[in-house]
Amino acid sequence: MVKFIAKGEDASQQKRGPWEPGYVFEVTADVTDAAGETRTGQQQVSIGKEALTLRLELPELLNREKMPPVRLFSTNATGEAQPARGTLRLYRLTPPARALRPRTWERPEREALSPEEFKRLFPLDAYAREDNDSTWARTLVLTQDFDTEKSTLLPLLATPLAQQAPGRYLLEATASTDATAQPAKTERRFTLYAPSAKTLPVPAPDWFVALQDSVAPGQPARFLVGSSEAGARVLLEAEAKGESLRREWLTLAAGEQRLIEIPVPASLGETQLYVHTTQVRDNRLYTHTAPVQVATPPAPLVLSIATFRDKLQPGQRETWRVTIRQTDGKPADAELLATLYDQSLDAFRPHSFRELEFPKPYHPAALAWQGRFDTQESNELMNQTVAGPNVRDIAYPHINMWGFDGEDGDKVYMMVESVKGNTDLAGMAADEVVVAQRSSSNMAKMRVPPPPPPPSAPPAPGMSDDLPDMDELRDKPANLSGVQARKDFRETAFWMPELRTNAQGETVLEFQMPEAVTRWQLLALAHDQQLHSDLLRRELVTQKQLQVTPNAPRFFREGDQLRLTAKLSNLTDQPMQGTAQLFLLDARTQQPLEGTILKSAANLPFDLKANQSSALAWNLAIPETAEGQVPLEAITYRVVAQTTARNRLSAKPKKRPRPLCTPMGRKIRCPCYPTDCS
């Protein structure tokens, strides 16, 4: 636990606005384990004077006859949920008696006209801030308690809201954390309307509400149209598939709200319906466009997977049976796309499947309306540009270096042609490199394939499950050369893009897990010919009871003395004892190098407690290349651990191969391509 004093600005400073100042502190932790591997983590902590934050979630327009859910969230400064109790207050706002048109310019800092004269000259404009509902008078109409620990929903608010008259309202929520802290407060303004009402909820020069965004073929689409102005003329247009379905002028009374129903012919099928309203009045253009999806709502499919195990062994064969059914429980004739990949790839680019989405083309049946009511502050009468001669850049003579750049040493350029994943090049393996080397005046290029991975050591002759007793090996050093190293380190366990269900709506996934020890992500997308779809996501891990994680250097040079460390992890609830052994091979000749560069014992005992880790280390010394000798170019290393149980030996291969970086030098190139075993 890390404790620190979070200091902010001087508390005597005044507030900068309606909100209390807050601060964000970033905590960074660098943790190094016993093997020398360092991991970095960061977390941001928000701290302020307000220990509690409330947030109301409700739409701007509320249908009184079909109330949507209203939610209240209470969180602390870091955004985590924190239970709170408080009071809800509902206020009815009193709007101006006349409808005000939108401003075309900002309100001036100082008015030159009196309110009476301004109202006489500009009866449709706001003098001060009459068009802002924060200045309207409020009347308390409802008080109610809430407790977010029980639920974030406010179900008891729906019935009182449905009983209120249409209009503009303010919902306020307050809660206190303790007696000394300032109460937390939030508010939300909304308009409550009723489709069956004949008058507008608030005075407005233009009123338009789409009551639905999708309808079934043959059902009408409903809209609300209104205006506070007497005799307002509104052009109503409906179109689908580039053809006009309805076009008429509506004449509205003062303050009238009219319910418009547009029948949708069943012959249209599944398409997109567009409804437009246009009104030009008092030097203002009011236009609205509402898209309505005409289609039978697709029922989603239901995916389920049987006998799913979230912990598997590396290299284990597994069979999953995925069942796809319709919402009524009947088997679905569907197709399945499934993949299982290494979840660590999400650090470079998150992977996911999305439900089926198709473009919705729009072909208008008529020309669109455009308004040209605007303000112009100034006009440019003349802009005279003085033309002059063009000055060209001077081309100075240069010296031909004939391939000699004056630098001491060779230059080696490397270019990655194939990189796994969409990420930076650091730490990734290249399938092919291009090496360019300057020689005289010519540029010689040659393709150099990457060095092949060293073959895994074959099992020792006679290696079987019948290992000798520990009594026979008590005075002999353990020999782990017969342990077979893991080879299959694919990052994608399977990719099955086209799996069909049988008559029972089932499909079978048969696969073999790679031998990597990591966390895996299963993604599945099912769909049928009616565009019904569903997604499935699962996580699993592959691990062994005893794991070895080597922490090797990225490169080495001749004459280096280094310390090769490895971390042993006991993932069981029982203690483990055993021996770990380090193997070193010349990557070119596959000859052992323990006697040449290993300066400590190859076999190291370990004693691990339950669910604990420990570090092992070996001392290495890279020899200098003598005159006439072949230099040591690369080393293959293998770390093997075995445990003792019931006087028997049990081989535990660990860890996947990890290619290290190749240093680029003029004389020395000693890359290390290890094969860690687990």
XYZ file of C-alpha atoms in Angstrom:
678
model
C 0.000 0.000 0.000
C 1.300 3.422 -1.001
C 0.169 6.481 0.968
C 0.746 10.085 -0.075
C -0.706 13.504 0.628
C -2.706 14.748 -2.347
C -2.018 18.482 -2.367
C -3.952 20.821 -4.623
C -4.109 24.566 -4.992
C -4.602 26.959 -2.128
C -8.000 26.368 -0.544
C -8.482 30.126 -0.168
C -8.743 30.607 -3.915
C -12.166 31.381 -5.290
C -14.163 28.962 -7.407
C -13.564 29.280 -11.127
C -17.143 28.437 -12.029
C -20.204 26.549 -10.828
C -18.089 23.436 -10.209
C -15.594 22.754 -7.456
C -12.008 22.285 -8.671
C -10.769 18.714 -8.981
C -7.382 17.133 -9.457
C -6.144 14.015 -11.232
C -3.145 12.241 -9.695
C -1.285 9.621 -11.714
C 0.369 6.790 -9.805
C 3.089 4.810 -11.612
C 4.520 1.595 -10.165
C 7.567 -0.262 -11.512
C 7.693 -3.775 -10.036
C 10.689 -6.077 -10.522
C 10.310 -9.746 -9.670
C 12.971 -12.096 -8.357
C 14.057 -13.019 -11.902
C 14.785 -9.390 -12.795
C 11.756 -8.817 -15.024
C 10.169 -5.391 -14.597
C 6.533 -4.545 -15.214
C 5.063 -1.054 -15.174
C 1.522 -0.126 -14.206
C -0.281 3.200 -14.121
C -3.525 4.338 -12.568
C -5.155 7.733 -12.381
C -6.950 8.825 -9.234
C -9.392 11.736 -9.320
C -9.582 13.706 -6.078
C -11.694 16.753 -5.343
C -13.726 18.476 -2.693
C -16.860 16.674 -3.839
C -16.686 13.102 -2.574
C -19.925 12.125 -4.340
C -21.139 12.776 -7.873
C -24.724 12.292 -9.055
C -25.823 11.860 -12.665
C -29.368 11.665 -14.031
C -30.001 9.748 -17.226
C -33.192 10.584 -19.111
C -33.963 11.835 -22.630
C -34.599 15.448 -23.576
C -38.120 14.599 -24.761
C -40.327 12.386 -22.578
C -43.493 10.787 -23.902
C -46.019 10.946 -21.078
C -47.967 8.018 -22.515
C -44.870 5.809 -22.891
C -42.421 6.650 -20.142
C -38.812 5.541 -20.707
C -36.717 4.330 -17.746
C -35.126 7.065 -15.645
C -31.821 6.262 -13.946
C -29.773 7.962 -11.249
C -26.086 7.061 -10.842
C -23.970 7.928 -7.803
C -20.179 7.634 -8.084
C -17.088 8.820 -6.289
C -14.362 10.996 -7.766
C -12.771 8.055 -9.612
C -16.031 7.023 -11.281
C -16.694 3.974 -9.097
C -20.229 3.316 -7.915
C -20.954 4.598 -4.417
C -24.361 4.094 -2.753
C -26.178 7.266 -1.841
C -29.490 8.332 -0.371
C -31.150 11.614 -1.090
C -34.149 13.506 -2.377
C -35.639 14.052 -5.823
C -37.431 17.308 -6.580
C -39.486 17.949 -9.710
C -40.076 21.567 -10.752
C -42.397 22.857 -13.439
C -40.854 25.699 -15.437
C -42.910 28.654 -16.645
C -41.875 29.658 -20.196
C -42.485 33.095 -21.764
C -45.994 33.651 -23.050
C -44.771 34.316 -26.597
C -42.703 32.057 -28.818
C -39.197 33.369 -29.467
C -37.313 32.640 -32.641
C -33.653 31.478 -32.525
C -30.961 34.139 -32.341
C -28.786 34.756 -35.381
C -26.118 36.651 -33.437
C -24.814 36.704 -29.903
C -26.504 38.784 -27.220
C -24.738 42.173 -26.903
C -22.922 43.101 -23.722
C -24.869 46.358 -23.391
C -28.351 46.989 -24.729
C -28.986 50.334 -26.434
C -32.772 49.938 -26.295
C -35.093 49.671 -23.357
C -37.034 46.409 -22.895
C -40.295 48.048 -23.975
C -38.826 49.599 -27.126
C -36.976 46.395 -28.018
C -40.147 44.337 -27.640
C -42.064 46.810 -29.827
C -39.436 46.714 -32.593
C -38.532 43.014 -32.333
C -41.511 41.141 -30.873
C -40.129 37.713 -31.887
C -36.665 38.073 -30.346
C -35.431 37.738 -26.774
C -34.276 40.934 -25.113
C -32.105 39.373 -22.392
C -32.152 35.648 -21.649
C -35.842 34.890 -21.868
C -35.104 32.066 -24.317
C -32.889 30.284 -21.749
C -34.925 27.956 -19.528
C -32.477 28.466 -16.637
C -34.069 31.909 -16.133
C -37.656 30.654 -16.109
C -39.641 30.632 -12.907
C -39.985 27.233 -11.260
C -42.733 25.615 -9.186
C -42.157 22.536 -6.996
C -44.644 19.798 -7.930
C -43.085 16.584 -6.553
C -40.682 15.424 -3.809
C -39.435 11.843 -3.561
C -36.641 9.930 -1.791
C -34.153 7.660 -3.547
C -31.558 5.041 -2.594
C -29.062 4.040 -5.285
C -27.833 1.098 -3.190
C -31.092 -0.710 -3.956
C -31.294 0.239 -7.630
C -30.199 2.922 -10.052
C -33.657 2.860 -11.631
C -36.326 5.249 -10.389
C -39.513 3.220 -10.949
C -41.553 5.234 -8.449
C -41.021 8.360 -10.549
C -42.820 7.072 -13.657
C -46.358 7.238 -12.254
C -46.141 10.816 -10.875
C -44.526 12.006 -14.098
C -47.302 10.510 -16.208
C -49.815 12.512 -14.178
C -48.176 15.878 -14.853
C -49.365 18.257 -17.543
C -47.225 18.612 -20.679
C -44.562 21.274 -20.360
C -40.965 22.023 -19.483
C -39.639 20.480 -16.242
C -36.541 20.375 -14.079
C -35.616 17.206 -12.161
C -33.159 17.768 -9.319
C -31.383 15.165 -7.163
C -29.418 15.950 -3.987
C -27.553 13.671 -1.581
C -25.204 14.180 1.372
C -22.246 11.977 2.265
C -21.768 13.311 5.814
C -22.622 16.314 7.915
C -19.466 18.263 7.016
C -19.310 17.679 3.259
C -21.192 19.770 0.757
C -24.266 17.942 -0.618
C -23.919 16.461 -4.083
C -26.387 17.845 -6.595
C -27.392 17.254 -10.183
C -30.268 18.416 -12.338
C -31.715 17.655 -15.737
C -34.203 19.651 -17.823
C -36.634 17.934 -20.169
C -39.858 18.487 -22.092
C -42.853 16.328 -21.211
C -45.317 15.900 -24.088
C -48.425 13.852 -24.816
C -49.166 12.590 -28.358
C -52.899 12.789 -27.684
C -52.749 16.459 -26.623
C -54.033 19.113 -29.014
C -51.763 21.925 -27.815
C -48.011 22.363 -27.634
C -46.237 21.619 -24.342
C -44.292 24.923 -24.578
C -44.595 27.893 -26.956
C -42.323 27.297 -29.963
C -42.287 28.551 -33.557
C -41.557 25.004 -34.732
C -42.354 21.636 -33.130
C -41.564 18.194 -34.555
C -41.338 14.798 -32.834
C -40.913 11.356 -34.433
C -42.876 8.922 -32.284
C -41.113 5.840 -33.674
C -37.964 5.008 -35.589
C -39.147 1.687 -37.047
C -42.457 0.252 -38.234
C -43.584 -3.035 -39.728
C -44.772 -3.111 -43.357
C -48.429 -2.106 -43.538
C -48.378 -0.106 -40.283
C -48.516 3.718 -40.130
C -45.610 5.912 -39.053
C -46.649 8.639 -36.582
C -45.248 12.128 -36.075
C -46.128 15.298 -34.160
C -46.111 18.662 -35.945
C -46.960 22.021 -34.420
C -46.311 25.759 -34.131
C -47.300 28.597 -31.842
C -47.886 30.918 -34.782
C -51.390 31.183 -36.174
C -51.707 30.035 -39.767
C -48.274 28.409 -39.886
C -47.704 26.621 -43.196
C -45.686 23.385 -43.020
C -44.710 21.308 -46.040
C -44.927 17.587 -45.254
C -43.100 15.108 -47.523
C -42.702 11.333 -47.239
C -40.520 9.251 -49.543
C -39.120 5.740 -49.848
C -36.893 4.119 -52.469
C -36.567 7.456 -54.278
C -40.338 7.764 -54.799
C -42.646 10.287 -53.173
C -45.390 8.738 -51.039
C -47.020 11.906 -49.734
C -46.603 15.640 -50.259
C -48.979 18.248 -48.839
C -49.133 21.625 -47.137
C -50.418 21.749 -43.561
C -52.025 24.850 -42.070
C -51.798 24.949 -38.284
C -53.713 26.967 -35.725
C -52.008 28.966 -32.990
C -50.413 26.591 -30.485
C -51.757 23.512 -32.280
C -50.086 20.094 -32.013
C -51.212 17.758 -34.795
C -50.697 14.003 -34.964
C -49.667 12.914 -38.473
C -49.976 9.293 -39.564
C -48.306 8.160 -42.778
C -49.458 4.728 -43.996
C -46.653 2.450 -45.117
C -47.746 0.125 -47.945
C -46.909 -3.520 -47.398
C -45.602 -3.644 -50.964
C -42.615 -1.513 -49.953
C -41.087 -4.447 -48.131
C -38.050 -3.796 -45.999
C -36.747 -0.324 -46.796
C -36.105 3.096 -45.295
C -38.880 5.698 -45.037
C -37.949 9.383 -44.845
C -40.300 12.083 -43.596
C -39.435 15.764 -44.125
C -41.082 18.906 -42.765
C -40.218 22.394 -44.020
C -41.432 25.754 -42.724
C -40.278 29.252 -43.683
C -41.447 31.997 -41.367
C -40.155 35.296 -40.008
C -36.814 35.057 -41.842
C -36.144 31.606 -40.433
C -36.017 28.189 -42.101
C -37.160 25.211 -40.020
C -36.461 21.768 -41.497
C -36.627 18.274 -40.025
C -35.854 14.839 -41.478
C -36.809 11.634 -39.684
C -35.688 8.233 -41.044
C -37.973 5.313 -40.216
C -36.897 1.724 -40.767
C -39.656 -0.281 -42.456
C -38.932 -3.913 -41.634
C -39.976 -6.773 -39.458
C -37.780 -6.529 -36.355
C -35.230 -9.333 -36.599
C -35.311 -11.724 -33.683
C -31.783 -12.365 -32.428
C -30.341 -15.845 -32.337
C -29.355 -17.515 -29.078
C -25.887 -19.077 -28.849
C -24.863 -21.536 -26.156
C -21.788 -23.695 -25.725
C -21.698 -26.998 -23.849
C -18.861 -28.444 -21.737
C -16.796 -25.280 -21.867
C -13.703 -25.441 -19.650
C -11.848 -22.231 -18.890
C -8.577 -23.981 -17.962
C -6.796 -26.254 -20.433
C -3.385 -27.866 -20.768
C -0.990 -26.680 -23.502
C -1.366 -28.935 -26.524
C -4.613 -30.449 -25.242
C -7.230 -31.648 -27.709
C -10.660 -30.166 -27.086
C -14.166 -30.447 -28.527
C -16.862 -27.812 -28.095
C -20.475 -28.175 -29.140
C -22.149 -24.872 -29.999
C -25.945 -24.747 -30.195
C -27.728 -22.021 -32.163
C -31.451 -21.570 -31.607
C -34.120 -19.053 -32.449
C -35.843 -16.997 -29.785
C -38.728 -19.492 -29.711
C -36.321 -22.329 -28.909
C -36.388 -23.974 -32.335
C -33.079 -25.034 -33.947
C -31.701 -22.407 -36.297
C -30.360 -23.080 -39.767
C -27.406 -20.752 -39.356
C -23.754 -20.260 -40.143
C -21.070 -19.769 -37.510
C -17.808 -17.824 -37.627
C -15.507 -18.745 -34.740
C -11.923 -18.023 -33.759
C -9.719 -18.588 -30.717
C -6.658 -16.337 -30.420
C -4.056 -15.175 -27.927
C -5.666 -12.401 -25.902
C -2.345 -10.582 -25.540
C -2.762 -9.461 -29.166
C -5.497 -7.093 -27.978
C -2.757 -4.899 -26.520
C -1.767 -3.973 -30.081
C -5.251 -3.856 -31.614
C -8.485 -4.922 -29.871
C -10.297 -7.711 -31.688
C -14.053 -8.164 -31.707
C -16.986 -9.174 -33.869
C -19.911 -6.859 -34.503
C -23.487 -7.680 -35.295
C -24.475 -7.516 -38.928
C -24.933 -3.977 -40.202
C -25.813 -3.038 -43.740
C -25.647 0.345 -45.462
C -28.875 2.247 -45.859
C -28.747 4.041 -49.212
C -30.716 7.257 -49.498
C -32.096 8.404 -52.850
C -34.042 11.652 -52.351
C -37.220 12.063 -54.344
C -36.923 15.877 -54.491
C -34.389 18.644 -54.109
C -33.427 19.623 -50.584
C -34.265 22.980 -49.016
C -31.519 25.373 -48.061
C -31.899 28.519 -46.017
C -29.982 31.702 -46.813
C -31.100 33.782 -43.836
C -27.813 34.919 -42.343
C -25.899 37.945 -41.093
C -22.941 39.621 -42.780
C -20.593 41.840 -40.808
C -18.480 43.267 -43.640
C -17.742 42.921 -47.341
C -14.381 43.125 -49.085
C -14.681 45.599 -51.941
C -11.237 45.161 -53.491
C -8.206 43.000 -52.848
C -5.254 44.103 -54.972
C -2.273 41.785 -55.092
C 1.048 43.154 -56.327
C 2.490 40.748 -58.873
C 6.235 40.383 -59.105
C 8.794 38.207 -60.835
C 9.152 34.643 -59.651
C 12.464 33.983 -57.938
C 13.831 30.548 -58.656
C 15.999 28.583 -56.276
C 19.688 28.615 -57.065
C 21.103 25.184 -57.961
C 24.617 25.043 -56.525
C 27.193 22.545 -57.884
C 27.842 19.531 -55.693
C 30.735 17.130 -55.311
C 30.406 13.544 -56.479
C 31.612 11.431 -53.546
C 31.784 8.273 -55.697
C 30.375 6.140 -52.930
C 32.650 7.520 -50.175
C 30.648 9.270 -47.494
C 33.623 10.050 -45.255
C 32.469 7.905 -42.319
C 34.545 5.175 -40.700
C 32.797 1.842 -40.682
C 30.173 -0.094 -42.545
C 26.487 0.745 -42.598
C 23.907 -1.953 -42.278
C 20.258 -1.174 -43.029
C 17.444 -3.474 -41.980
C 13.884 -3.304 -43.250
C 11.034 -5.395 -41.912
C 8.824 -6.714 -44.690
C 6.376 -8.731 -42.616
C 5.336 -7.977 -39.067
C 2.878 -9.890 -36.945
C 0.026 -7.660 -35.845
C -0.595 -3.974 -36.309
C 1.888 -2.493 -33.884
C 5.374 -1.077 -33.529
C 8.354 -3.055 -34.753
C 9.943 -3.370 -31.341
C 10.104 -6.944 -30.219
C 8.532 -8.439 -33.335
C 10.109 -11.029 -35.617
C 10.716 -10.328 -39.297
C 10.086 -12.994 -41.894
C 12.660 -11.489 -44.234
C 15.174 -8.651 -44.119
C 16.958 -6.716 -46.817
C 20.598 -5.862 -46.086
C 22.194 -3.051 -48.078
C 25.988 -2.686 -47.892
C 28.027 0.049 -49.585
C 30.909 -1.217 -51.724
C 32.858 1.306 -53.839
C 30.369 3.224 -55.970
C 27.798 0.453 -56.203
C 25.043 -0.473 -53.799
C 25.030 -4.230 -53.334
C 21.789 -5.748 -52.064
C 21.298 -9.279 -50.887
C 18.354 -11.016 -49.265
C 19.262 -12.712 -46.046
C 16.606 -15.002 -44.577
C 16.344 -15.040 -40.801
C 18.245 -17.836 -39.085
C 16.061 -20.905 -38.740
C 14.948 -21.808 -35.227
C 17.144 -24.480 -33.715
C 15.616 -27.936 -33.638
C 14.323 -29.113 -30.330
C 16.393 -31.654 -28.541
C 15.046 -35.144 -29.218
C 13.945 -37.279 -26.321
C 16.713 -39.231 -24.710
C 16.873 -42.868 -25.785
C 14.873 -45.033 -23.482
C 12.931 -42.105 -21.993
C 9.586 -43.373 -20.720
C 7.140 -42.964 -17.906
C 8.991 -45.530 -15.822
C 11.620 -43.246 -14.355
C 14.075 -44.529 -11.774
C 13.403 -43.973 -8.114
C 14.976 -41.067 -6.321
C 16.961 -43.468 -4.181
C 18.910 -44.460 -7.284
C 19.575 -40.810 -8.249
C 20.204 -39.396 -4.790
C 23.958 -39.084 -5.303
C 23.802 -38.337 -9.041
C 23.095 -34.976 -10.699
C 19.749 -34.835 -12.477
C 19.904 -35.108 -16.265
C 16.978 -33.405 -17.999
C 18.235 -33.670 -21.549
C 15.411 -36.039 -22.451
C 12.650 -33.509 -21.867
C 10.855 -32.645 -25.087
C 10.491 -28.889 -25.567
C 7.217 -27.422 -26.750
C 7.123 -26.247 -30.364
C 3.594 -25.129 -31.258
C 3.296 -21.462 -30.303
C 0.628 -20.327 -32.715
C -1.160 -17.143 -31.710
C -4.406 -18.370 -33.294
C -5.696 -21.720 -32.096
C -8.271 -21.923 -34.882
C -10.095 -19.824 -37.467
C -13.319 -21.397 -38.712
C -15.169 -18.914 -40.925
C -17.907 -21.150 -42.319
C -19.487 -23.704 -40.002
C -23.032 -24.903 -40.692
C -25.476 -26.240 -38.137
C -27.142 -29.641 -38.329
C -30.843 -30.401 -37.953
C -30.592 -29.864 -34.194
C -28.981 -26.439 -34.635
C -25.593 -27.708 -33.443
C -22.077 -27.348 -34.758
C -18.928 -28.948 -33.402
C -15.541 -27.267 -32.896
C -12.702 -29.784 -32.745
C -9.182 -28.430 -32.315
C -5.880 -28.817 -30.513
C -4.631 -26.048 -28.287
C -1.210 -24.571 -29.054
C 1.494 -25.207 -26.509
C 1.785 -21.588 -25.424
C 1.012 -20.741 -21.813
C -1.256 -17.711 -22.058
C -4.845 -16.447 -21.944
C -7.114 -17.062 -24.947
C -10.172 -15.285 -26.322
C -13.044 -17.078 -28.078
C -15.146 -15.009 -30.489
C -18.140 -16.435 -32.350
C -20.686 -14.818 -34.672
C -23.792 -16.688 -35.834
C -26.182 -15.504 -38.559
C -28.862 -16.910 -40.830
C -30.340 -15.939 -44.186
C -32.876 -13.627 -42.504
C -29.987 -11.565 -41.067
C -30.667 -12.722 -37.518
C -27.408 -12.795 -35.592
C -25.856 -13.206 -32.171
C -22.398 -12.965 -30.611
C -20.562 -15.231 -28.174
C -17.429 -14.370 -26.204
C -15.519 -16.592 -23.781
C -12.091 -16.576 -22.116
C -9.818 -19.440 -21.105
C -6.227 -20.010 -20.024
C -3.629 -22.653 -20.786
C -1.228 -23.328 -17.956
C 0.735 -26.033 -16.176
C 1.254 -26.666 -12.525
C 4.918 -25.685 -12.753
C 6.021 -22.932 -15.113
C 9.422 -21.502 -15.987
C 9.814 -17.959 -17.302
C 13.399 -17.169 -18.405
C 14.558 -13.562 -18.417
C 17.386 -13.573 -20.966
C 19.343 -10.533 -22.225
C 18.452 -9.140 -25.624
C 21.980 -9.623 -26.981
C 25.546 -10.262 -25.881
C 29.097 -9.542 -27.051
C 32.365 -11.387 -26.875
C 33.943 -11.047 -23.470
C 30.628 -10.320 -21.707
C 29.918 -11.786 -18.298
C 26.226 -12.055 -17.644
C 23.708 -13.611 -15.316
C 20.873 -15.604 -16.886
C 17.821 -15.690 -14.610
C 14.566 -17.621 -14.715
C 11.435 -17.495 -12.597
C 9.774 -20.712 -11.401
C 6.075 -20.466 -10.544
C 4.128 -23.004 -8.522
C 0.473 -22.725 -9.554
C -0.797 -25.395 -7.171
C -1.832 -25.346 -3.520
C 0.898 -27.865 -2.630
C 4.651 -27.253 -2.170
C 7.047 -28.461 -4.874
C 10.686 -29.545 -4.763
C 12.850 -30.443 -7.697
C 15.715 -29.510 -9.978
C 16.089 -27.042 -12.854
C 18.751 -27.483 -15.513
C 20.177 -25.088 -18.111
C 21.262 -26.341 -21.537
C 23.430 -24.221 -23.851
C 23.999 -25.129 -27.508
C 25.807 -23.570 -30.427
C 22.939 -22.523 -32.699
C 25.018 -23.308 -35.785
C 26.480 -26.693 -34.882
C 24.098 -27.747 -32.060
C 27.117 -28.679 -29.942
C 26.853 -28.230 -26.153
C 28.493 -25.136 -24.675
C 28.013 -25.672 -20.945
C 31.671 -26.488 -20.392
C 32.784 -23.397 -22.340
C 30.615 -20.512 -21.174
C 28.732 -21.780 -18.096
C 30.588 -20.710 -14.952
C 28.168 -22.163 -12.400
C 26.350 -25.429 -11.835
C 23.912 -26.351 -14.579
C 21.587 -28.123 -12.125
C 19.993 -25.966 -9.447
C 17.581 -27.289 -6.813
C 14.400 -25.418 -5.957
C 11.840 -25.544 -3.172
C 8.612 -23.706 -3.966
C 5.812 -23.039 -1.542
C 2.201 -23.303 -2.611
C 1.191 -20.579 -5.090
C 4.615 -18.950 -4.831
C 7.455 -18.094 -7.213
C 11.215 -18.233 -6.928
C 14.179 -17.136 -9.046
C 17.146 -19.141 -10.305
C 20.334 -17.758 -11.859
C 23.295 -19.063 -13.866
C 26.576 -17.230 -14.489
C 27.792 -17.101 -18.092
C 31.002 -15.805 -19.679
C 31.178 -15.297 -23.449
C 34.695 -16.216 -24.644
C 36.814 -14.162 -26.984
C 37.343 -15.572 -30.473
C 40.951 -16.603 -30.955
C 42.868 -16.157 -34.170
C 41.726 -18.689 -36.754
C 38.699 -19.872 -34.748
C 35.115 -19.752 -35.941
C 33.298 -17.070 -33.916
C 30.330 -17.948 -31.772
C 27.424 -16.343 -33.596
C 24.340 -17.499 -31.717
C 23.399 -19.544 -28.682
C 20.382 -21.728 -28.093
C 19.423 -22.060 -24.452
C 16.887 -24.333 -22.845
C 15.652 -24.274 -19.246
C 14.018 -27.457 -17.968
C 12.518 -28.094 -14.535
C 11.382 -31.324 -12.919
C 9.642 -32.005 -9.650
C 9.931 -34.901 -7.244
C 6.760 -36.579 -6.059
C 6.499 -39.989 -4.396
C 10.166 -40.676 -5.154
C 9.528 -40.360 -8.876
C 10.614 -37.843 -11.514
C 8.136 -35.816 -13.551
C 9.417 -33.762 -16.474
C 7.810 -30.331 -16.920
C 8.696 -28.523 -20.179
C 8.176 -24.765 -19.918
C 8.010 -21.510 -21.842
C 7.841 -20.766 -25.562
C 10.840 -19.789 -27.752
C 11.537 -16.068 -27.727
C 13.839 -14.639 -30.454
C 16.129 -11.905 -29.249
C 17.312 -8.890 -31.168
C 20.280 -9.135 -33.546
C 22.938 -6.496 -32.808
C 24.363 -4.731 -35.818
C 28.086 -4.110 -35.592
C 31.089 -3.932 -37.830
C 32.965 -6.874 -36.365
C 30.857 -8.649 -33.768
C 27.457 -10.130 -34.405
C 26.426 -12.553 -31.665
C 22.653 -12.924 -31.725
C 21.000 -15.244 -29.235
C 18.048 -17.301 -30.449
C 16.912 -19.124 -27.323
C 14.493 -21.992 -26.967
C 13.138 -21.861 -23.428
C 11.589 -25.086 -22.269
C 8.904 -25.396 -19.718
